[in-house]
PDB file of C-alpha atoms in Angstrom:
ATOM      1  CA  UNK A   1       0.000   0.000   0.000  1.00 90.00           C
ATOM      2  CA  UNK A   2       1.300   3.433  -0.485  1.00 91.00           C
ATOM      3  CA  UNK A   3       0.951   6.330   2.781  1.00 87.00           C
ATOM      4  CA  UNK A   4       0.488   9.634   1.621  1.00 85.00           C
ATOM      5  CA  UNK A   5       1.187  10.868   5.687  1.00 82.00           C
ATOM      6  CA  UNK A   6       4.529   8.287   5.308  1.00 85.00           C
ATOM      7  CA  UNK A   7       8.136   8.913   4.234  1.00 88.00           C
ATOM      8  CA  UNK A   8       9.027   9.481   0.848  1.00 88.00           C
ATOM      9  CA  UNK A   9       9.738   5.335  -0.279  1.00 89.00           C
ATOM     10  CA  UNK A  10       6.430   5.091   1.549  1.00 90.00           C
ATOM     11  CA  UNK A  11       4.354   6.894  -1.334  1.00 92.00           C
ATOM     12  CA  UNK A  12       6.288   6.174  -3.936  1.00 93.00           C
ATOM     13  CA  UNK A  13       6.607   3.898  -6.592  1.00 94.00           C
ATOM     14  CA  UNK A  14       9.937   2.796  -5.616  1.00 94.00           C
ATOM     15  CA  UNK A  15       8.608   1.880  -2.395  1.00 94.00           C
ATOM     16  CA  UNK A  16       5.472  -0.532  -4.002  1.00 95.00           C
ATOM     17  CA  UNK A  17       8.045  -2.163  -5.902  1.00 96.00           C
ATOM     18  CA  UNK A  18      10.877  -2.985  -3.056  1.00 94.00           C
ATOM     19  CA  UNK A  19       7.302  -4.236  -0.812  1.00 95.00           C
ATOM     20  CA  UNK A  20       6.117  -6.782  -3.932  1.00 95.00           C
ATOM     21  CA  UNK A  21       9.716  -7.550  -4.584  1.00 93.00           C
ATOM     22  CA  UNK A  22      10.569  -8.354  -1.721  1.00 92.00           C
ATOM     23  CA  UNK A  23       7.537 -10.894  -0.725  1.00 93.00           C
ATOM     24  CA  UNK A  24       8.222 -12.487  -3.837  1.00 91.00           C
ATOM     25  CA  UNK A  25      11.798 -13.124  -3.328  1.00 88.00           C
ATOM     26  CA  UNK A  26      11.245 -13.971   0.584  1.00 89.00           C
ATOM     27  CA  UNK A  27       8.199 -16.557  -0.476  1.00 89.00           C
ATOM     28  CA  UNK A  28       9.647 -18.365  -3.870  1.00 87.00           C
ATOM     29  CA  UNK A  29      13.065 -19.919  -3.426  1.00 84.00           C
ATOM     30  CA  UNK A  30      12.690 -20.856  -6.884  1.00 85.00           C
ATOM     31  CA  UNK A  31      12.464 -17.048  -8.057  1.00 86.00           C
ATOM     32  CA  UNK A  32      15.217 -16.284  -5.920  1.00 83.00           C
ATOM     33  CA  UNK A  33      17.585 -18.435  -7.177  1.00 82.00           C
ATOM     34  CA  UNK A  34      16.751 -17.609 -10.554  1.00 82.00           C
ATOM     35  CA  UNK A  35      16.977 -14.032 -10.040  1.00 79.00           C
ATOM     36  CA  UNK A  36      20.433 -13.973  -7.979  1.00 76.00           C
ATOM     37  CA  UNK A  37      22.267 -16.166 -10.709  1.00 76.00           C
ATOM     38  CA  UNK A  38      21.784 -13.526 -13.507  1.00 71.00           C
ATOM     39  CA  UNK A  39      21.620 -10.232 -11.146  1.00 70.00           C
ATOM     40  CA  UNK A  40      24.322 -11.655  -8.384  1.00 75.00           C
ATOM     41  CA  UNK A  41      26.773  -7.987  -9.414  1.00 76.00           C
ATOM     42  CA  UNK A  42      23.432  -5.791  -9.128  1.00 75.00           C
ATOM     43  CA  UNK A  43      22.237  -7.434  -5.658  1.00 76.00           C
ATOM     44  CA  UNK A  44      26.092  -7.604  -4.318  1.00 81.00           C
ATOM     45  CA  UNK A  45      26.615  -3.582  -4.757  1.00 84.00           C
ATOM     46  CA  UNK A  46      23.389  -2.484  -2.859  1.00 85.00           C
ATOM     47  CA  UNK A  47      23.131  -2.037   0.532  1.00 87.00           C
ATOM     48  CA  UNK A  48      19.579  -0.024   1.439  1.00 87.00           C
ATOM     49  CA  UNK A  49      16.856  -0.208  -0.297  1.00 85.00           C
ATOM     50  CA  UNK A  50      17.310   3.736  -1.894  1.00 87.00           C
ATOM     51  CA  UNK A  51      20.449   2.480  -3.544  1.00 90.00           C
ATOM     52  CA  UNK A  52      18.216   0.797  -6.427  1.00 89.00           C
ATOM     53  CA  UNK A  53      16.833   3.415  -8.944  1.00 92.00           C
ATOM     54  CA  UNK A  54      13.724   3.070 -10.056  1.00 93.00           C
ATOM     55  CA  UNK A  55      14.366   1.555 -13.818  1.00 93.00           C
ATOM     56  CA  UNK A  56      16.505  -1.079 -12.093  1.00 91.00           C
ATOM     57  CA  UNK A  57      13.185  -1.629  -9.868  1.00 93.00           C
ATOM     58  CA  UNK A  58      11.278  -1.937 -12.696  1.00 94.00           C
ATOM     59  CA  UNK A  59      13.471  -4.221 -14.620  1.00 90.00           C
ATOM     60  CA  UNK A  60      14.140  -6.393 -11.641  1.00 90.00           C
ATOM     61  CA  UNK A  61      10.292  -6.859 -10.987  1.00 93.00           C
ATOM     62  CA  UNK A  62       9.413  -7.980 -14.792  1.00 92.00           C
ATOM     63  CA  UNK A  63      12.479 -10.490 -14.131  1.00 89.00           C
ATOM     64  CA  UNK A  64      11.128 -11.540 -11.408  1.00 90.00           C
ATOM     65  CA  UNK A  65       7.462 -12.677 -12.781  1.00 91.00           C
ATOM     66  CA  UNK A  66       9.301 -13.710 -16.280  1.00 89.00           C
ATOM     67  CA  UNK A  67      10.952 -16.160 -14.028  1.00 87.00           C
ATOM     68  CA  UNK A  68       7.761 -17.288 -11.891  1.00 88.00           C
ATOM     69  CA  UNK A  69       6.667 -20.520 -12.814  1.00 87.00           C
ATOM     70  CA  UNK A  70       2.983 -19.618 -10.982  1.00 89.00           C
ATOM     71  CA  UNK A  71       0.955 -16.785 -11.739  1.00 91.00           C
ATOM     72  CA  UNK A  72       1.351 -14.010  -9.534  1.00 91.00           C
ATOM     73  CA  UNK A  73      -1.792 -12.387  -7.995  1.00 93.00           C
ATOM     74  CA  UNK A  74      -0.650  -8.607  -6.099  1.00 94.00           C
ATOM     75  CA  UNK A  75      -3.083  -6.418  -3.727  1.00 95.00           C
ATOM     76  CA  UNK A  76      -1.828  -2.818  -3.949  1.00 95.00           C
ATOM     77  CA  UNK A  77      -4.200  -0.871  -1.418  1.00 94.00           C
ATOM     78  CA  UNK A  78      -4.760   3.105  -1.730  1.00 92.00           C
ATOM     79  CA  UNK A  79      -3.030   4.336  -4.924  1.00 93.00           C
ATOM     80  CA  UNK A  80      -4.320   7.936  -3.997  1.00 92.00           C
ATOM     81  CA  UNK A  81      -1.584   7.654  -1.065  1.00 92.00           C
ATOM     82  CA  UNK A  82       0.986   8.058  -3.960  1.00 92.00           C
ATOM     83  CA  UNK A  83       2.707  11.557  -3.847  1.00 89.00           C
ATOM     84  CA  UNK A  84       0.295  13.881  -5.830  1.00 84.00           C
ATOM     85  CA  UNK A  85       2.708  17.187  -4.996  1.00 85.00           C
ATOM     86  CA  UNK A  86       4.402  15.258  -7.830  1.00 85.00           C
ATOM     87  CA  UNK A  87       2.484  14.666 -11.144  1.00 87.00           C
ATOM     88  CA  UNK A  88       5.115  12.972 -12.570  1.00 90.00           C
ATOM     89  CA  UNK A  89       4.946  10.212  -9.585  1.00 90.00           C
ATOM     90  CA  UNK A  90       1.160   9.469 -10.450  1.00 91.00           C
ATOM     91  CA  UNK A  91       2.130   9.079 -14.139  1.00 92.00           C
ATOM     92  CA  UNK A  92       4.271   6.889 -12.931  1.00 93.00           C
ATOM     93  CA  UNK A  93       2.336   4.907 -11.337  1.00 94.00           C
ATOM     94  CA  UNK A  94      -0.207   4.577 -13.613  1.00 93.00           C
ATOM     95  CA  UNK A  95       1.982   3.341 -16.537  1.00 94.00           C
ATOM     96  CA  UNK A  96       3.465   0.694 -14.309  1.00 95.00           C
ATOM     97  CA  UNK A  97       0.045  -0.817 -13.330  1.00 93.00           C
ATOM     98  CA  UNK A  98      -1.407  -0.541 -16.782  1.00 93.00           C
ATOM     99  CA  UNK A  99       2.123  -2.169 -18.372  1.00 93.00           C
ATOM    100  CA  UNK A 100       1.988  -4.588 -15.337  1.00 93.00           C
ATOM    101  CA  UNK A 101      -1.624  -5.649 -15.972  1.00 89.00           C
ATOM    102  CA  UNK A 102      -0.420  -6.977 -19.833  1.00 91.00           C
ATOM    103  CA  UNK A 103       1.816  -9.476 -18.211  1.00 92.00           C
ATOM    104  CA  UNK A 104       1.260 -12.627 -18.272  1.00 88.00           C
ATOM    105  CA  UNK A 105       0.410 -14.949 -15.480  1.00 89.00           C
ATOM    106  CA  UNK A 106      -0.041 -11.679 -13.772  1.00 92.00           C
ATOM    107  CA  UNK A 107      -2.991 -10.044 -12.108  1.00 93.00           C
ATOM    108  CA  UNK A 108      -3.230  -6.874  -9.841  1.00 93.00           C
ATOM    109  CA  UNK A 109      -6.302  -5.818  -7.584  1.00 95.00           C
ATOM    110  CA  UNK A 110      -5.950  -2.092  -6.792  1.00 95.00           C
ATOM    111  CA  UNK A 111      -7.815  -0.153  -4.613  1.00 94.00           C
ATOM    112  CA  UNK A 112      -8.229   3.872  -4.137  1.00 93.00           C
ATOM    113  CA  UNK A 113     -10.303   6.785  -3.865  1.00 89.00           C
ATOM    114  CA  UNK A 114     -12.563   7.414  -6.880  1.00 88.00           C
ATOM    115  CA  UNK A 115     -10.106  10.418  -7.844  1.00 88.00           C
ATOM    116  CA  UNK A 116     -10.454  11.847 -11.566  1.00 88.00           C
ATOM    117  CA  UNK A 117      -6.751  10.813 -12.558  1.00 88.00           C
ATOM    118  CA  UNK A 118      -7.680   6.776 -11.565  1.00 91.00           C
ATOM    119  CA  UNK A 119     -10.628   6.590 -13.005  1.00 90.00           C
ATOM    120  CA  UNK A 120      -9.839   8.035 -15.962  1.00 91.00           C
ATOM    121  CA  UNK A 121      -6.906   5.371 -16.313  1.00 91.00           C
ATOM    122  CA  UNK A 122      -8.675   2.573 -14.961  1.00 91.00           C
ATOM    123  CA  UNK A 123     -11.931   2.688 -16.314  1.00 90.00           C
ATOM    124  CA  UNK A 124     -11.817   0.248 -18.978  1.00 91.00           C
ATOM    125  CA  UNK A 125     -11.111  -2.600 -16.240  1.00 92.00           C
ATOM    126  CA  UNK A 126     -13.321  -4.531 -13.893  1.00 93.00           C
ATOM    127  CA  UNK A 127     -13.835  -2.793 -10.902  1.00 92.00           C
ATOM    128  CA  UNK A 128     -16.086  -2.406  -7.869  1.00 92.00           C
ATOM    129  CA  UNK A 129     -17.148   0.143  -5.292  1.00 91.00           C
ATOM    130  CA  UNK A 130     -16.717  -0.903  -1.772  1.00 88.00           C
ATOM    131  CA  UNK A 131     -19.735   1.734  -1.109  1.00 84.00           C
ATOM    132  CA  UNK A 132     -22.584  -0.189  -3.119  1.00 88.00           C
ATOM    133  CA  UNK A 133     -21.583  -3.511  -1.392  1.00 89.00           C
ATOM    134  CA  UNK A 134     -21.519  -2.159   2.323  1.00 84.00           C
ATOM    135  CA  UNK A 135     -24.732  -0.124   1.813  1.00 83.00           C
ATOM    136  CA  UNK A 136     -27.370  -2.153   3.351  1.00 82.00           C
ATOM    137  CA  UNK A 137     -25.008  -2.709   6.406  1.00 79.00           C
ATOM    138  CA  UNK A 138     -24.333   0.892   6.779  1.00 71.00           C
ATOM    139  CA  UNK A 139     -28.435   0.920   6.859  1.00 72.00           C
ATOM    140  CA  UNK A 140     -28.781  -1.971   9.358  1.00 68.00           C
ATOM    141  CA  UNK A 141     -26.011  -0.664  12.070  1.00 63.00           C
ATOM    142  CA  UNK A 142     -26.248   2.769  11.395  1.00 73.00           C
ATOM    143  CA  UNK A 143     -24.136   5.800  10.761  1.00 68.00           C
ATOM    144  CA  UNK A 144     -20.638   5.017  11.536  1.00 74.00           C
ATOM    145  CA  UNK A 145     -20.533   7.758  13.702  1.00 75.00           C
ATOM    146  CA  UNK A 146     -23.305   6.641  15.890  1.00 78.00           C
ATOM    147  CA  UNK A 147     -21.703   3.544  15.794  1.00 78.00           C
ATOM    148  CA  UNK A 148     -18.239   4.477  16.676  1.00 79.00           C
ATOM    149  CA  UNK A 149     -19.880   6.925  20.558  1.00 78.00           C
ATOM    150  CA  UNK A 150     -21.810   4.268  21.090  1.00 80.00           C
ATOM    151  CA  UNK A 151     -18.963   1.584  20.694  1.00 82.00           C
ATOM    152  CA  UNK A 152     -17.120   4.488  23.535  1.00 80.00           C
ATOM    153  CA  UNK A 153     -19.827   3.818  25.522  1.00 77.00           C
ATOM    154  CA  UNK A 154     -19.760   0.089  25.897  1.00 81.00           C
ATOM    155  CA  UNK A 155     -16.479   0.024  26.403  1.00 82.00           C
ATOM    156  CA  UNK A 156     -16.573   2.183  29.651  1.00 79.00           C
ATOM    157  CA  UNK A 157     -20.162   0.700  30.394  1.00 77.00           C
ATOM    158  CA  UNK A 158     -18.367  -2.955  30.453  1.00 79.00           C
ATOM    159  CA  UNK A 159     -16.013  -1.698  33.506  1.00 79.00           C
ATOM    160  CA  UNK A 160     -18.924  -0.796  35.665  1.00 77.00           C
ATOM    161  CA  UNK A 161     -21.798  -3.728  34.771  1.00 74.00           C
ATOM    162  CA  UNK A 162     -20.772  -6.810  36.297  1.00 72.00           C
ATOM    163  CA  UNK A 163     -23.055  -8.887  34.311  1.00 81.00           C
ATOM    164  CA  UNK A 164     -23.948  -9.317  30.368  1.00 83.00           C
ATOM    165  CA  UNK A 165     -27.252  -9.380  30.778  1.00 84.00           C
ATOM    166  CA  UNK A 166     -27.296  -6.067  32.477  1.00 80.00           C
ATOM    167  CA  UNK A 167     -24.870  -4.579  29.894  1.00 80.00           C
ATOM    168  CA  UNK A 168     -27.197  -5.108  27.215  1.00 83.00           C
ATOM    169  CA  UNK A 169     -29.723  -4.219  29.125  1.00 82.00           C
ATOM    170  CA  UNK A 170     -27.343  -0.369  29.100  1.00 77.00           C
ATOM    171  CA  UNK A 171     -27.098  -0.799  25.381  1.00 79.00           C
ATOM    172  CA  UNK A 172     -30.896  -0.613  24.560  1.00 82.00           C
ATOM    173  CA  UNK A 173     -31.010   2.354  26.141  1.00 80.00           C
ATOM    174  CA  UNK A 174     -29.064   3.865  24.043  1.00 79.00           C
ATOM    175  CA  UNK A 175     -30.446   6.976  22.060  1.00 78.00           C
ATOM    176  CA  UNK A 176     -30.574   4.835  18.384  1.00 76.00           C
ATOM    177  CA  UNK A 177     -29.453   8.483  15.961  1.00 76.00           C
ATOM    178  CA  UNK A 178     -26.868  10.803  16.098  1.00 74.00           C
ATOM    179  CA  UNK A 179     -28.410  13.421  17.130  1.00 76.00           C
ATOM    180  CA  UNK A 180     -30.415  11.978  20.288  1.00 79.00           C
ATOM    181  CA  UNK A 181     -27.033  10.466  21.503  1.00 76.00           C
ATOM    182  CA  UNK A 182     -25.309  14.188  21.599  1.00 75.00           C
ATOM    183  CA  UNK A 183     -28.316  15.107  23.355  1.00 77.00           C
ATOM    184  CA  UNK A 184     -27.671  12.356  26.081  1.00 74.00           C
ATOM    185  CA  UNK A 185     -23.810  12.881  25.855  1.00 70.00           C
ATOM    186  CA  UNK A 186     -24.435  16.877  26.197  1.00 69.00           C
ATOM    187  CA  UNK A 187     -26.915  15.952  29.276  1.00 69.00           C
ATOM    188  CA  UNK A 188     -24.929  13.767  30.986  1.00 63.00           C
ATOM    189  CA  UNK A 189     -21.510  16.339  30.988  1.00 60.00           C
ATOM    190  CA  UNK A 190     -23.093  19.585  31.678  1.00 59.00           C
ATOM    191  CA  UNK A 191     -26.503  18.856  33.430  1.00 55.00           C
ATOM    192  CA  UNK A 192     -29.113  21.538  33.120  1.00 55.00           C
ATOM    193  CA  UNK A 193     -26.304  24.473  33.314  1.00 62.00           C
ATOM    194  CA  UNK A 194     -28.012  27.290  32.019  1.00 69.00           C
ATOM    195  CA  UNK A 195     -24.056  28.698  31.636  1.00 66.00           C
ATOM    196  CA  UNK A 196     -22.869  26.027  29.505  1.00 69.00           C
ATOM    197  CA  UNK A 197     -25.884  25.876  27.081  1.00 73.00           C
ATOM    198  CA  UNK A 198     -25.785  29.604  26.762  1.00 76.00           C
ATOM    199  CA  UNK A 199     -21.927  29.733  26.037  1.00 73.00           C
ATOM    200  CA  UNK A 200     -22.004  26.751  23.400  1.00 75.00           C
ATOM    201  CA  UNK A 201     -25.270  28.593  21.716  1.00 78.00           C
ATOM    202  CA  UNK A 202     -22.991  31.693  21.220  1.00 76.00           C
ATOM    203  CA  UNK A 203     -20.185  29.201  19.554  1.00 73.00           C
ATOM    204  CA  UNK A 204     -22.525  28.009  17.423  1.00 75.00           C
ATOM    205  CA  UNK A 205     -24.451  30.947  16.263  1.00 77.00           C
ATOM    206  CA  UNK A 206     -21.290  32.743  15.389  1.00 74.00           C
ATOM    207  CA  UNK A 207     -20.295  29.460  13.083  1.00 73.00           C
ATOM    208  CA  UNK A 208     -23.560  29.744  11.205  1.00 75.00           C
ATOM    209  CA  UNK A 209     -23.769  33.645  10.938  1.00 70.00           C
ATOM    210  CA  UNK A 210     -20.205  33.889   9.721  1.00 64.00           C
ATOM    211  CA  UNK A 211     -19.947  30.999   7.862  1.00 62.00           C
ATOM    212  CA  UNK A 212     -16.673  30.259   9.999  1.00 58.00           C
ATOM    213  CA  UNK A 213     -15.055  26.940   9.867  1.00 61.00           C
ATOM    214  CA  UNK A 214     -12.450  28.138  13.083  1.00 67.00           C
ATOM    215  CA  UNK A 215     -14.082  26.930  16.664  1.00 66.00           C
ATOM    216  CA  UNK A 216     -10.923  27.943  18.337  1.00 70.00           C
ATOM    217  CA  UNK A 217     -11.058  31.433  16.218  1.00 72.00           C
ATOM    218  CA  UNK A 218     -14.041  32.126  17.656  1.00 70.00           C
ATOM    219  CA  UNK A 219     -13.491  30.640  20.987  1.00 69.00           C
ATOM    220  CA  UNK A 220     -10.976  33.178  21.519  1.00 72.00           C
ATOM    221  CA  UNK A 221     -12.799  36.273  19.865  1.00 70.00           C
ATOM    222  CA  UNK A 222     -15.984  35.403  22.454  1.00 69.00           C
ATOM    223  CA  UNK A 223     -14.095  34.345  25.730  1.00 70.00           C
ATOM    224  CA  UNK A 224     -12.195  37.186  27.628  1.00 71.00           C
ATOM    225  CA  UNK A 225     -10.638  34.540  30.002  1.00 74.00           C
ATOM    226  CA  UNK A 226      -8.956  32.303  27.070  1.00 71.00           C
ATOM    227  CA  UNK A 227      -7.183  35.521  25.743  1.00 72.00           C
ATOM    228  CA  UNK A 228      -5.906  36.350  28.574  1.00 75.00           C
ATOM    229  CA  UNK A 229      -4.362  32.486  28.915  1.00 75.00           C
ATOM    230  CA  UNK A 230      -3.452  32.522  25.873  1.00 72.00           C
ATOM    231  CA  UNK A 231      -2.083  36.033  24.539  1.00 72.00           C
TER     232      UNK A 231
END
């Protein structure tokens, strides 16, 4: 997979090719042996994995499935996590996986956002969208934000109930939207204080009548005492 947050190899195409490389050398002996008899001066000179350039990469990966006597199946997750400060690493990219995909005995399932440059490129190939599979779940269980407080709340519910039947008996109490479960979580922290419910209605006005996407901006504009700490 590729890690747009990660280190340089880490979003690179260098760095999907040193990964697929080296599980196929570590899992087929037979590949390996191949492969070190007629690259032994290439492998002996190279001591980290930036010492390879990226057309010896290349080069060494199409030797690599040449020499395969099974097909070769590879799962390359998140090809928007490629470095897209640099267009020329996404072109990259791209004309590896389409040359890759001609191969024979060679088959790659990729996976990514549906971003313009990937579906422009990959269109003509059989693909899927994790979204139309996963709807009805999403229906059953919910918003996966609903899903992930209320998840919160069993967790710290479990240290307290010393029995499952009373712990589900906590979860069906549960508000069952969004919306209700702020209203319990908003309850539960700051009680009936007239205080807090008048300072948080100030927050939020000021968001909608200024069309402000800054809490903390406004937080500090509004609150004499948080300037003072802060400033």
């Amino acid at each position: 997979f590729t890690w747009s947050v990660g280190n340089q190899t880490q979003k690179s195409l260098a760095g999907v090719l040193c990964t697929l490389l080296h599980q196929i050398l570590s899992q087929f002996i037979d590949i390996y042996t191949v492969m070190l008899g007629g690259h032994r001066t290439a492998f002996e000179s190279k001591r980290e994995h930036s010492d390879w350039s990226l057309n010896e990469l290349e080069a060494l990966f199409l030797a690599a499935v040449k020499s395969s006597t099974r097909p070769i199946c590879a799962f390359i997750d998140g090809l928007d996590g490629i470095d897209q400060s640099d267009p020329a690493e996404v072109t990259k990219l791209m004309n590896w996986l389409l040359q890759t995909a001609q191969l024979q005995k060679t088959k790659i399932c990729a996976s990514s956002r549906p971003e313009s440059i990937f579906l422009n490129r990959l269109h003509k190939f059989r693909h899927l969208r994790v979204q139309d599979l996963t709807e009805k779940d999403i229906q059953t269980h919910g918003m996966f934000l609903w899903v992930h407080l209320v998840i919160g709340h069993i967790r710290t519910d479990a240290e307290y109930y010393s029995s499952w039947t009373s712990l589900i008996q906590r979860v069906d109490e549960l508000p069952s939207s969004p919306s209700s479960l702020y209203e319990m979580v908003w309850g539960h922290r700051n009680g009936n204080s007239s205080i807090n419910r008048a300072e948080t209605a100030y927050y939020l006005n000021a968001l909608l009548i200024d069309g402000r996407d800054n809490l903390l901006q406004v937080m500090l504009e509004c609150n004499v005492d948080m300037q003072q700490k802060i400033l």
